[in-house]
């Protein structure tokens, strides 16, 4: 059976959640299926035709931003020529699905992500377009994937359609001690610290988290993110640059260094307020980190209501002032157990494989 994966920047993975998902799906399933992954030709200077047993096809457009729409559409049209199943990650190009379904009876599976249209970074037209694309995806896909129970419930309530619940894996992250080289580079790691890694966007409540940690000095904060990519991030970094106990680090692409920083923190602070099952959250859970999470339904579902939650600055500060070491340790153990039971790539890949193998249902 021939599978085409569409909507990701490409392989090898080095950009974000879709790419990590694609990397591990192909690692687990390339011996069972003939898989082709569409890649952005603009992001890969070297363009080998294969990667770890998977075929690669390049489209000379960006996979993100406004070019994601034609990027996905071109990829879909190409895939129609050979693929039995089209797996589309994200809804940007799904506005074209009615045409795809007119042209072919190939099976189409769409992972709709986490209500992208709600993100604060989008203007009014972009939000309208993404909402329309989401509605079109749910209506015309043969299978809709929701990565979080709260998203699944939303699809049912909003569109009256069923969806398959498949989250993300996290067992690619490893617990690593802090090396002498890393400690020399980041000497503040020799003390307790809270940690967060994310895109620096308002809906991730980065400003809220920094404000709270800036107001106290008992627990230092380390955040890794793309500060330079927006005025929001640049202003935050400039505002808090002089604080000795708040460390705002630029993106770290070396997985070993990132794992060292993350796996040795005292607590992991997750501020995401939009989206579904966030990869950085399940990775922190798999590492057994105590989680303090923004209390939206997506985060509560991912952590099965077993973490500590805050809704505003006062709530986060109250947790910092009252949480005890034994409670943090207990939360970390619970997060590890939940992740091992639900967020491994073998489990996630098996669920996708079952969808590939299930015959297309005629509506």
mmCIF file of C-alpha atoms in Angstrom:
data_model
loop_
_atom_site.group_PDB
_atom_site.id
_atom_site.type_symbol
_atom_site.label_atom_id
_atom_site.label_comp_id
_atom_site.label_asym_id
_atom_site.label_seq_id
_atom_site.Cartn_x
_atom_site.Cartn_y
_atom_site.Cartn_z
ATOM 1 C CA UNK A 1 0.000 0.000 0.000
ATOM 2 C CA UNK A 2 1.328 3.435 -0.986
ATOM 3 C CA UNK A 3 1.048 6.292 1.526
ATOM 4 C CA UNK A 4 1.718 9.989 0.877
ATOM 5 C CA UNK A 5 2.343 12.282 3.850
ATOM 6 C CA UNK A 6 1.552 15.923 3.054
ATOM 7 C CA UNK A 7 1.813 19.182 4.978
ATOM 8 C CA UNK A 8 5.118 18.761 6.793
ATOM 9 C CA UNK A 9 8.313 20.731 6.169
ATOM 10 C CA UNK A 10 9.980 17.403 5.474
ATOM 11 C CA UNK A 11 12.561 14.850 6.521
ATOM 12 C CA UNK A 12 14.910 14.620 8.265
ATOM 13 C CA UNK A 13 12.905 16.299 11.011
ATOM 14 C CA UNK A 14 14.367 19.548 12.286
ATOM 15 C CA UNK A 15 11.508 22.016 12.501
ATOM 16 C CA UNK A 16 8.540 21.101 14.691
ATOM 17 C CA UNK A 17 5.797 18.748 15.791
ATOM 18 C CA UNK A 18 4.560 17.650 12.359
ATOM 19 C CA UNK A 19 8.081 16.764 11.339
ATOM 20 C CA UNK A 20 8.719 14.794 14.529
ATOM 21 C CA UNK A 21 5.442 12.930 14.004
ATOM 22 C CA UNK A 22 6.408 12.141 10.404
ATOM 23 C CA UNK A 23 9.900 10.993 11.376
ATOM 24 C CA UNK A 24 8.609 8.500 13.931
ATOM 25 C CA UNK A 25 5.684 7.281 11.831
ATOM 26 C CA UNK A 26 8.065 6.490 9.000
ATOM 27 C CA UNK A 27 10.586 4.900 11.379
ATOM 28 C CA UNK A 28 7.885 2.532 12.614
ATOM 29 C CA UNK A 29 5.913 1.932 9.418
ATOM 30 C CA UNK A 30 8.296 2.099 6.448
ATOM 31 C CA UNK A 31 8.719 -1.692 6.513
ATOM 32 C CA UNK A 32 4.929 -2.157 6.255
ATOM 33 C CA UNK A 33 3.982 0.554 3.757
ATOM 34 C CA UNK A 34 5.480 2.274 0.727
ATOM 35 C CA UNK A 35 5.695 5.836 2.106
ATOM 36 C CA UNK A 36 6.412 9.110 0.315
ATOM 37 C CA UNK A 37 6.910 12.326 2.301
ATOM 38 C CA UNK A 38 6.504 15.731 0.665
ATOM 39 C CA UNK A 39 9.218 18.223 1.633
ATOM 40 C CA UNK A 40 9.727 21.954 1.206
ATOM 41 C CA UNK A 41 12.460 22.445 -1.362
ATOM 42 C CA UNK A 42 13.138 25.844 0.176
ATOM 43 C CA UNK A 43 14.172 24.305 3.499
ATOM 44 C CA UNK A 44 16.540 21.579 2.299
ATOM 45 C CA UNK A 45 19.680 22.595 0.439
ATOM 46 C CA UNK A 46 20.476 18.935 -0.082
ATOM 47 C CA UNK A 47 17.587 16.987 -1.556
ATOM 48 C CA UNK A 48 18.217 13.244 -1.513
ATOM 49 C CA UNK A 49 15.454 11.128 -3.086
ATOM 50 C CA UNK A 50 15.137 8.850 -0.065
ATOM 51 C CA UNK A 51 15.616 8.942 3.693
ATOM 52 C CA UNK A 52 15.734 5.832 5.888
ATOM 53 C CA UNK A 53 13.719 3.799 3.412
ATOM 54 C CA UNK A 54 11.156 6.523 2.675
ATOM 55 C CA UNK A 55 10.753 8.320 -0.674
ATOM 56 C CA UNK A 56 11.034 12.119 -0.604
ATOM 57 C CA UNK A 57 9.425 14.526 -3.064
ATOM 58 C CA UNK A 58 10.261 18.243 -3.021
ATOM 59 C CA UNK A 59 7.925 21.160 -3.694
ATOM 60 C CA UNK A 60 9.650 24.510 -4.152
ATOM 61 C CA UNK A 61 7.373 26.375 -1.753
ATOM 62 C CA UNK A 62 7.374 27.061 1.979
ATOM 63 C CA UNK A 63 5.393 24.611 4.087
ATOM 64 C CA UNK A 64 4.344 27.367 6.512
ATOM 65 C CA UNK A 65 2.674 30.753 6.168
ATOM 66 C CA UNK A 66 0.567 31.703 3.164
ATOM 67 C CA UNK A 67 2.607 29.437 0.834
ATOM 68 C CA UNK A 68 1.419 26.419 2.839
ATOM 69 C CA UNK A 69 -1.842 26.556 0.865
ATOM 70 C CA UNK A 70 -0.367 25.988 -2.630
ATOM 71 C CA UNK A 71 2.327 23.763 -1.074
ATOM 72 C CA UNK A 72 -0.325 21.368 0.212
ATOM 73 C CA UNK A 73 -2.406 21.571 -2.958
ATOM 74 C CA UNK A 74 0.548 20.815 -5.260
ATOM 75 C CA UNK A 75 1.491 17.902 -2.996
ATOM 76 C CA UNK A 76 -2.060 16.491 -3.070
ATOM 77 C CA UNK A 77 -2.273 16.645 -6.854
ATOM 78 C CA UNK A 78 1.087 14.916 -7.156
ATOM 79 C CA UNK A 79 0.109 12.210 -4.681
ATOM 80 C CA UNK A 80 -3.104 11.406 -6.571
ATOM 81 C CA UNK A 81 -1.002 9.886 -9.350
ATOM 82 C CA UNK A 82 0.243 6.978 -7.247
ATOM 83 C CA UNK A 83 -0.822 6.959 -3.581
ATOM 84 C CA UNK A 84 -3.577 4.794 -2.116
ATOM 85 C CA UNK A 85 -3.844 6.958 0.999
ATOM 86 C CA UNK A 86 -3.180 10.692 1.410
ATOM 87 C CA UNK A 87 -2.279 11.727 4.963
ATOM 88 C CA UNK A 88 -2.624 15.500 5.307
ATOM 89 C CA UNK A 89 -1.155 17.175 8.374
ATOM 90 C CA UNK A 90 -2.926 20.471 9.041
ATOM 91 C CA UNK A 91 -5.784 22.126 7.204
ATOM 92 C CA UNK A 92 -4.109 24.914 5.175
ATOM 93 C CA UNK A 93 -4.623 23.278 1.789
ATOM 94 C CA UNK A 94 -7.823 21.443 2.664
ATOM 95 C CA UNK A 95 -9.901 24.139 1.022
ATOM 96 C CA UNK A 96 -9.020 22.180 -2.143
ATOM 97 C CA UNK A 97 -10.334 18.832 -0.852
ATOM 98 C CA UNK A 98 -13.691 19.038 -2.682
ATOM 99 C CA UNK A 99 -11.762 19.115 -5.960
ATOM 100 C CA UNK A 100 -9.494 16.263 -4.830
ATOM 101 C CA UNK A 101 -12.553 14.145 -4.010
ATOM 102 C CA UNK A 102 -14.050 14.902 -7.430
ATOM 103 C CA UNK A 103 -10.842 13.841 -9.142
ATOM 104 C CA UNK A 104 -10.252 10.665 -7.181
ATOM 105 C CA UNK A 105 -11.663 8.133 -4.743
ATOM 106 C CA UNK A 106 -8.329 7.805 -2.939
ATOM 107 C CA UNK A 107 -8.576 7.641 0.844
ATOM 108 C CA UNK A 108 -7.883 10.981 2.528
ATOM 109 C CA UNK A 109 -6.896 11.218 6.203
ATOM 110 C CA UNK A 110 -6.561 14.679 7.759
ATOM 111 C CA UNK A 111 -5.037 15.502 11.119
ATOM 112 C CA UNK A 112 -6.706 18.850 11.801
ATOM 113 C CA UNK A 113 -4.224 19.891 14.504
ATOM 114 C CA UNK A 114 -5.548 22.147 17.279
ATOM 115 C CA UNK A 115 -7.992 24.725 15.916
ATOM 116 C CA UNK A 116 -5.268 26.788 14.283
ATOM 117 C CA UNK A 117 -7.774 29.535 13.478
ATOM 118 C CA UNK A 118 -8.004 30.482 17.156
ATOM 119 C CA UNK A 119 -4.382 31.546 17.448
ATOM 120 C CA UNK A 120 -3.857 35.215 18.301
ATOM 121 C CA UNK A 121 -1.135 35.671 15.683
ATOM 122 C CA UNK A 122 -3.631 35.445 12.805
ATOM 123 C CA UNK A 123 -5.567 38.418 11.467
ATOM 124 C CA UNK A 124 -9.305 38.375 10.808
ATOM 125 C CA UNK A 125 -9.080 37.087 7.232
ATOM 126 C CA UNK A 126 -6.547 34.374 8.110
ATOM 127 C CA UNK A 127 -8.753 33.181 10.972
ATOM 128 C CA UNK A 128 -11.787 33.065 8.674
ATOM 129 C CA UNK A 129 -9.837 31.141 6.034
ATOM 130 C CA UNK A 130 -8.405 28.617 8.488
ATOM 131 C CA UNK A 131 -11.835 28.026 10.030
ATOM 132 C CA UNK A 132 -13.272 27.446 6.550
ATOM 133 C CA UNK A 133 -10.405 25.078 5.725
ATOM 134 C CA UNK A 134 -11.000 23.170 8.959
ATOM 135 C CA UNK A 135 -14.718 22.810 8.183
ATOM 136 C CA UNK A 136 -13.906 21.650 4.638
ATOM 137 C CA UNK A 137 -11.367 19.139 5.944
ATOM 138 C CA UNK A 138 -13.836 17.586 8.375
ATOM 139 C CA UNK A 139 -16.572 17.434 5.766
ATOM 140 C CA UNK A 140 -14.558 15.934 2.900
ATOM 141 C CA UNK A 141 -11.880 13.798 4.563
ATOM 142 C CA UNK A 142 -12.573 10.086 4.829
ATOM 143 C CA UNK A 143 -11.003 10.136 8.293
ATOM 144 C CA UNK A 144 -10.466 13.099 10.596
ATOM 145 C CA UNK A 145 -7.802 12.752 13.291
ATOM 146 C CA UNK A 146 -8.037 14.721 16.524
ATOM 147 C CA UNK A 147 -4.918 14.694 18.674
ATOM 148 C CA UNK A 148 -6.741 15.457 21.932
ATOM 149 C CA UNK A 149 -10.035 14.392 23.479
ATOM 150 C CA UNK A 150 -11.079 18.048 23.794
ATOM 151 C CA UNK A 151 -10.516 18.488 20.027
ATOM 152 C CA UNK A 152 -12.484 15.295 19.354
ATOM 153 C CA UNK A 153 -15.393 16.624 21.395
ATOM 154 C CA UNK A 154 -15.182 19.925 19.525
ATOM 155 C CA UNK A 155 -15.372 18.159 16.139
ATOM 156 C CA UNK A 156 -18.467 16.268 17.248
ATOM 157 C CA UNK A 157 -20.174 19.360 18.687
ATOM 158 C CA UNK A 158 -19.200 21.736 15.863
ATOM 159 C CA UNK A 159 -19.594 19.484 12.827
ATOM 160 C CA UNK A 160 -21.548 16.437 13.955
ATOM 161 C CA UNK A 161 -18.806 14.189 12.605
ATOM 162 C CA UNK A 162 -16.816 11.381 14.234
ATOM 163 C CA UNK A 163 -13.038 11.582 14.515
ATOM 164 C CA UNK A 164 -10.208 9.285 15.472
ATOM 165 C CA UNK A 165 -8.274 10.176 18.626
ATOM 166 C CA UNK A 166 -4.508 9.839 18.065
ATOM 167 C CA UNK A 167 -2.039 11.927 20.074
ATOM 168 C CA UNK A 168 1.766 12.115 19.805
ATOM 169 C CA UNK A 169 4.620 9.991 21.012
ATOM 170 C CA UNK A 170 7.331 11.148 23.380
ATOM 171 C CA UNK A 171 9.661 8.224 23.988
ATOM 172 C CA UNK A 172 12.310 9.736 21.704
ATOM 173 C CA UNK A 173 13.385 12.033 24.561
ATOM 174 C CA UNK A 174 15.879 10.800 27.115
ATOM 175 C CA UNK A 175 16.884 11.717 30.636
ATOM 176 C CA UNK A 176 20.440 13.038 30.519
ATOM 177 C CA UNK A 177 22.729 14.343 33.251
ATOM 178 C CA UNK A 178 24.150 17.813 32.792
ATOM 179 C CA UNK A 179 27.635 17.521 31.291
ATOM 180 C CA UNK A 180 30.569 19.631 32.373
ATOM 181 C CA UNK A 181 30.586 21.345 28.977
ATOM 182 C CA UNK A 182 26.919 22.324 29.240
ATOM 183 C CA UNK A 183 27.315 23.440 32.849
ATOM 184 C CA UNK A 184 30.200 25.655 31.832
ATOM 185 C CA UNK A 185 28.035 27.185 29.123
ATOM 186 C CA UNK A 186 25.010 27.565 31.415
ATOM 187 C CA UNK A 187 26.351 27.818 34.999
ATOM 188 C CA UNK A 188 22.881 28.587 36.417
ATOM 189 C CA UNK A 189 21.970 24.915 35.860
ATOM 190 C CA UNK A 190 23.805 23.905 39.024
ATOM 191 C CA UNK A 191 20.827 25.224 41.045
ATOM 192 C CA UNK A 192 17.108 24.365 40.966
ATOM 193 C CA UNK A 193 15.201 25.973 38.099
ATOM 194 C CA UNK A 194 11.869 25.859 36.287
ATOM 195 C CA UNK A 195 11.933 25.209 32.552
ATOM 196 C CA UNK A 196 9.869 25.825 29.431
ATOM 197 C CA UNK A 197 10.525 25.375 25.700
ATOM 198 C CA UNK A 198 8.076 26.779 23.156
ATOM 199 C CA UNK A 199 7.402 29.152 20.311
ATOM 200 C CA UNK A 200 7.349 32.657 21.727
ATOM 201 C CA UNK A 201 3.724 33.553 21.020
ATOM 202 C CA UNK A 202 1.055 35.274 23.140
ATOM 203 C CA UNK A 203 -1.218 32.210 23.305
ATOM 204 C CA UNK A 204 1.620 30.329 25.006
ATOM 205 C CA UNK A 205 1.360 32.831 27.874
ATOM 206 C CA UNK A 206 5.085 33.482 27.896
ATOM 207 C CA UNK A 207 4.547 36.996 29.274
ATOM 208 C CA UNK A 208 2.407 35.678 32.122
ATOM 209 C CA UNK A 209 4.970 33.068 33.125
ATOM 210 C CA UNK A 210 7.931 35.446 32.996
ATOM 211 C CA UNK A 211 6.041 38.105 34.980
ATOM 212 C CA UNK A 212 5.352 35.618 37.776
ATOM 213 C CA UNK A 213 8.890 34.276 37.987
ATOM 214 C CA UNK A 214 10.312 37.799 37.760
ATOM 215 C CA UNK A 215 8.282 38.744 40.839
ATOM 216 C CA UNK A 216 10.064 36.182 43.034
ATOM 217 C CA UNK A 217 13.643 34.983 43.323
ATOM 218 C CA UNK A 218 13.386 31.570 44.995
ATOM 219 C CA UNK A 219 12.948 29.641 41.736
ATOM 220 C CA UNK A 220 14.930 30.713 38.640
ATOM 221 C CA UNK A 221 13.274 30.310 35.233
ATOM 222 C CA UNK A 222 14.811 29.063 31.988
ATOM 223 C CA UNK A 223 12.873 29.436 28.710
ATOM 224 C CA UNK A 224 14.142 28.302 25.317
ATOM 225 C CA UNK A 225 12.395 29.870 22.336
ATOM 226 C CA UNK A 226 12.489 31.909 19.134
ATOM 227 C CA UNK A 227 12.620 35.377 20.718
ATOM 228 C CA UNK A 228 13.841 37.105 17.572
ATOM 229 C CA UNK A 229 10.914 36.015 15.389
ATOM 230 C CA UNK A 230 8.373 38.582 16.578
ATOM 231 C CA UNK A 231 8.041 41.973 18.227
ATOM 232 C CA UNK A 232 6.380 40.173 21.138
ATOM 233 C CA UNK A 233 9.440 38.007 21.742
ATOM 234 C CA UNK A 234 11.938 40.810 21.172
ATOM 235 C CA UNK A 235 10.175 43.083 23.660
ATOM 236 C CA UNK A 236 10.018 40.363 26.329
ATOM 237 C CA UNK A 237 13.693 39.536 25.973
ATOM 238 C CA UNK A 238 14.679 43.177 26.172
ATOM 239 C CA UNK A 239 12.401 43.836 29.144
ATOM 240 C CA UNK A 240 13.790 41.008 31.278
ATOM 241 C CA UNK A 241 17.377 40.857 30.031
ATOM 242 C CA UNK A 242 18.821 42.281 33.233
ATOM 243 C CA UNK A 243 17.231 39.783 35.650
ATOM 244 C CA UNK A 244 19.810 37.373 37.015
ATOM 245 C CA UNK A 245 17.266 34.629 37.771
ATOM 246 C CA UNK A 246 15.333 34.700 34.455
ATOM 247 C CA UNK A 247 17.227 33.111 31.559
ATOM 248 C CA UNK A 248 15.708 33.591 28.097
ATOM 249 C CA UNK A 249 17.697 31.357 25.751
ATOM 250 C CA UNK A 250 17.624 31.318 21.962
ATOM 251 C CA UNK A 251 16.520 28.131 20.164
ATOM 252 C CA UNK A 252 18.643 25.061 20.889
ATOM 253 C CA UNK A 253 18.651 22.550 18.033
ATOM 254 C CA UNK A 254 21.082 20.107 19.607
ATOM 255 C CA UNK A 255 18.715 17.510 21.089
ATOM 256 C CA UNK A 256 21.287 16.347 23.630
ATOM 257 C CA UNK A 257 21.765 19.838 25.069
ATOM 258 C CA UNK A 258 18.032 20.495 25.093
ATOM 259 C CA UNK A 259 17.415 17.196 26.887
ATOM 260 C CA UNK A 260 20.024 18.084 29.499
ATOM 261 C CA UNK A 261 18.372 21.428 30.226
ATOM 262 C CA UNK A 262 14.875 19.993 30.228
ATOM 263 C CA UNK A 263 15.337 16.711 32.065
ATOM 264 C CA UNK A 264 17.108 18.248 35.062
ATOM 265 C CA UNK A 265 14.641 21.018 35.855
ATOM 266 C CA UNK A 266 12.744 21.213 39.142
ATOM 267 C CA UNK A 267 9.426 21.762 37.351
ATOM 268 C CA UNK A 268 8.122 22.204 33.805
ATOM 269 C CA UNK A 269 5.814 25.165 33.154
ATOM 270 C CA UNK A 270 3.448 24.737 30.225
ATOM 271 C CA UNK A 271 1.559 27.881 29.258
ATOM 272 C CA UNK A 272 -0.095 26.865 25.983
ATOM 273 C CA UNK A 273 -3.705 28.014 25.768
ATOM 274 C CA UNK A 274 -4.437 26.961 22.171
ATOM 275 C CA UNK A 275 -4.038 23.740 20.230
ATOM 276 C CA UNK A 276 -4.515 20.145 21.210
ATOM 277 C CA UNK A 277 -1.972 17.673 22.528
ATOM 278 C CA UNK A 278 1.252 19.664 22.507
ATOM 279 C CA UNK A 279 4.444 17.688 21.711
ATOM 280 C CA UNK A 280 6.589 19.591 24.220
ATOM 281 C CA UNK A 281 4.116 18.755 26.983
ATOM 282 C CA UNK A 282 4.045 15.007 26.328
ATOM 283 C CA UNK A 283 7.836 15.026 26.047
ATOM 284 C CA UNK A 284 8.086 16.677 29.480
ATOM 285 C CA UNK A 285 5.655 14.099 30.840
ATOM 286 C CA UNK A 286 7.691 11.207 29.440
ATOM 287 C CA UNK A 287 10.769 12.605 31.179
ATOM 288 C CA UNK A 288 8.852 12.430 34.455
ATOM 289 C CA UNK A 289 8.880 16.183 35.040
ATOM 290 C CA UNK A 290 6.420 17.786 37.474
ATOM 291 C CA UNK A 291 4.019 19.779 35.289
ATOM 292 C CA UNK A 292 2.483 23.182 36.054
ATOM 293 C CA UNK A 293 0.088 23.770 33.153
ATOM 294 C CA UNK A 294 -2.286 26.473 31.986
ATOM 295 C CA UNK A 295 -5.687 25.098 32.889
ATOM 296 C CA UNK A 296 -7.370 24.792 29.488
ATOM 297 C CA UNK A 297 -9.197 21.606 28.538
ATOM 298 C CA UNK A 298 -6.465 20.418 26.118
ATOM 299 C CA UNK A 299 -3.785 20.441 28.797
ATOM 300 C CA UNK A 300 -6.065 18.821 31.360
ATOM 301 C CA UNK A 301 -6.946 16.038 28.931
ATOM 302 C CA UNK A 302 -3.297 15.423 28.032
ATOM 303 C CA UNK A 303 -2.265 15.193 31.687
ATOM 304 C CA UNK A 304 -5.490 13.437 32.762
ATOM 305 C CA UNK A 305 -6.103 16.179 35.347
ATOM 306 C CA UNK A 306 -3.127 14.970 37.383
ATOM 307 C CA UNK A 307 -0.829 18.019 37.033
ATOM 308 C CA UNK A 308 -1.094 21.391 38.798
ATOM 309 C CA UNK A 309 -2.991 24.078 36.884
ATOM 310 C CA UNK A 310 -3.103 27.870 36.775
ATOM 311 C CA UNK A 311 -5.379 30.292 34.950
ATOM 312 C CA UNK A 312 -3.630 33.591 35.677
ATOM 313 C CA UNK A 313 -0.586 35.114 37.327
ATOM 314 C CA UNK A 314 -2.059 34.832 40.806
ATOM 315 C CA UNK A 315 -2.726 31.133 40.315
ATOM 316 C CA UNK A 316 0.787 30.356 39.126
ATOM 317 C CA UNK A 317 2.342 32.400 41.940
ATOM 318 C CA UNK A 318 0.184 30.564 44.483
ATOM 319 C CA UNK A 319 1.471 27.220 43.213
ATOM 320 C CA UNK A 320 5.083 28.384 43.417
ATOM 321 C CA UNK A 321 4.523 29.601 46.977
ATOM 322 C CA UNK A 322 2.803 26.464 48.256
ATOM 323 C CA UNK A 323 3.896 23.408 46.272
ATOM 324 C CA UNK A 324 6.049 21.005 48.273
ATOM 325 C CA UNK A 325 8.986 18.886 47.046
ATOM 326 C CA UNK A 326 7.200 15.589 47.729
ATOM 327 C CA UNK A 327 4.156 16.785 45.783
ATOM 328 C CA UNK A 328 6.354 17.706 42.818
ATOM 329 C CA UNK A 329 7.963 14.278 42.891
ATOM 330 C CA UNK A 330 4.563 12.570 42.994
ATOM 331 C CA UNK A 331 3.315 14.632 40.041
ATOM 332 C CA UNK A 332 6.438 13.719 38.065
ATOM 333 C CA UNK A 333 5.911 10.005 38.688
ATOM 334 C CA UNK A 334 2.271 10.271 37.611
ATOM 335 C CA UNK A 335 3.187 12.171 34.430
ATOM 336 C CA UNK A 336 5.730 9.483 33.549
ATOM 337 C CA UNK A 337 3.169 6.712 34.034
ATOM 338 C CA UNK A 338 0.552 8.476 31.884
ATOM 339 C CA UNK A 339 3.091 9.102 29.123
ATOM 340 C CA UNK A 340 4.336 5.508 29.098
ATOM 341 C CA UNK A 341 0.757 4.273 28.818
ATOM 342 C CA UNK A 342 -0.414 6.708 26.139
ATOM 343 C CA UNK A 343 2.375 8.596 24.380
ATOM 344 C CA UNK A 344 4.810 6.114 22.851
ATOM 345 C CA UNK A 345 5.554 6.059 19.141
ATOM 346 C CA UNK A 346 4.827 2.354 18.802
ATOM 347 C CA UNK A 347 1.299 2.982 20.107
ATOM 348 C CA UNK A 348 0.756 6.062 17.937
ATOM 349 C CA UNK A 349 2.145 4.395 14.807
ATOM 350 C CA UNK A 350 -0.054 1.331 15.301
ATOM 351 C CA UNK A 351 -3.130 3.571 15.366
ATOM 352 C CA UNK A 352 -2.128 5.251 12.104
ATOM 353 C CA UNK A 353 -1.373 1.871 10.515
ATOM 354 C CA UNK A 354 -4.846 0.641 11.449
ATOM 355 C CA UNK A 355 -6.346 3.655 9.649
ATOM 356 C CA UNK A 356 -4.235 2.989 6.556
ATOM 357 C CA UNK A 357 -5.377 -0.637 6.444
ATOM 358 C CA UNK A 358 -9.084 0.051 7.031
ATOM 359 C CA UNK A 359 -10.989 0.140 3.722
ATOM 360 C CA UNK A 360 -12.356 3.508 2.712
ATOM 361 C CA UNK A 361 -15.992 3.955 3.717
ATOM 362 C CA UNK A 362 -18.289 5.360 1.043
ATOM 363 C CA UNK A 363 -20.405 8.145 2.500
#
